[in-house]
Amino acid sequence: ERTYLDKVEGYSGEKVLYVGERVDGKYGIVVVKIVTKKDTEILVKYKLKNKGGEWLAYDISIQGVSLVNNYRKQFNSIMTRSSYEDLVKKLRKKVEGE
């Protein structure tokens, strides 16, 4: 989670370039490229789902790292070491602390 926040918070004044989109029924992907002040290119993909005529993002990947997959791995790790109940407790604690 911190990795994503660091990447997002670290961007200011960069160019965001539209690369393309693909739609397959109710699902779509929008791809943009962030060009930093040092001309580094960062590929960002938004995965979307059309729900009731409105496109909603359900995942974002930065340089190929998916936020959903990242959380899934963390959750599985917690449940492997302890339990589903422990995962829920940790999530509640985190939400209440923010």
XYZ file of C-alpha atoms in Angstrom:
98
model
C 0.000 0.000 0.000
C 2.742 2.466 0.945
C 4.489 1.727 -2.351
C 1.460 2.944 -4.283
C 1.066 6.036 -2.136
C 4.750 6.853 -2.519
C 4.483 6.584 -6.290
C 1.321 8.678 -6.500
C 2.420 11.314 -3.976
C 5.790 11.598 -5.686
C 4.299 12.912 -8.926
C 3.838 16.636 -9.425
C 3.976 18.568 -12.639
C 4.584 15.520 -14.808
C 2.858 14.987 -18.118
C 0.109 12.389 -18.367
C -0.278 11.045 -21.892
C -3.227 8.999 -23.083
C -1.962 5.774 -24.686
C -5.173 3.927 -25.490
C -8.180 1.980 -24.356
C -9.804 -1.366 -24.942
C -13.401 -2.333 -24.225
C -14.714 -5.886 -24.071
C -18.375 -5.895 -23.077
C -18.727 -4.535 -19.551
C -14.969 -4.401 -18.984
C -12.381 -1.959 -20.195
C -8.783 -0.885 -19.770
C -7.429 2.638 -20.097
C -3.682 3.060 -20.442
C -1.800 6.265 -19.727
C 1.860 7.101 -19.563
C 3.291 9.487 -16.992
C 6.401 11.282 -18.196
C 8.446 12.627 -15.298
C 10.512 15.793 -15.290
C 13.550 13.587 -15.957
C 11.798 11.991 -18.976
C 11.187 8.685 -17.199
C 8.079 6.983 -18.570
C 5.738 5.213 -16.152
C 2.968 3.047 -17.572
C -0.341 3.109 -15.672
C -3.303 0.857 -16.500
C -6.792 1.358 -15.106
C -9.102 -1.660 -15.182
C -12.739 -0.605 -15.401
C -16.185 -2.153 -15.226
C -19.352 -0.607 -16.602
C -22.018 -0.753 -13.927
C -25.362 0.828 -14.718
C -23.894 2.965 -17.499
C -21.075 4.291 -15.328
C -17.450 3.184 -15.707
C -15.862 2.352 -12.358
C -12.191 1.570 -11.729
C -11.625 -1.680 -9.850
C -7.850 -2.017 -10.221
C -4.831 0.065 -11.123
C -1.414 -1.183 -12.075
C 1.725 0.917 -12.109
C 4.638 -0.460 -14.106
C 2.911 -3.859 -14.133
C 2.264 -4.029 -10.375
C -1.456 -4.525 -9.674
C -2.945 -2.991 -6.541
C -5.547 -5.783 -6.335
C -2.934 -8.535 -6.680
C -0.743 -6.798 -4.105
C -3.587 -6.759 -1.566
C -4.560 -10.336 -2.431
C -1.023 -11.549 -1.652
C -0.961 -9.645 1.628
C -4.372 -10.988 2.654
C -3.428 -14.573 1.760
C -0.215 -14.243 3.740
C -2.083 -13.074 6.848
C -4.694 -15.832 6.534
C -1.987 -18.475 6.029
C -0.156 -17.369 9.178
C -3.289 -16.855 11.275
C -6.962 -16.688 10.238
C -9.647 -14.848 8.319
C -10.805 -13.314 11.599
C -7.302 -11.934 12.197
C -7.318 -10.391 8.722
C -10.643 -8.669 9.433
C -9.325 -7.375 12.782
C -6.213 -5.951 11.105
C -8.296 -4.268 8.392
C -10.694 -2.743 10.927
C -7.791 -1.473 13.005
C -6.188 0.085 9.937
C -9.422 1.778 8.822
C -10.120 3.121 12.303
C -6.563 4.397 12.624
C -6.692 6.457 9.435
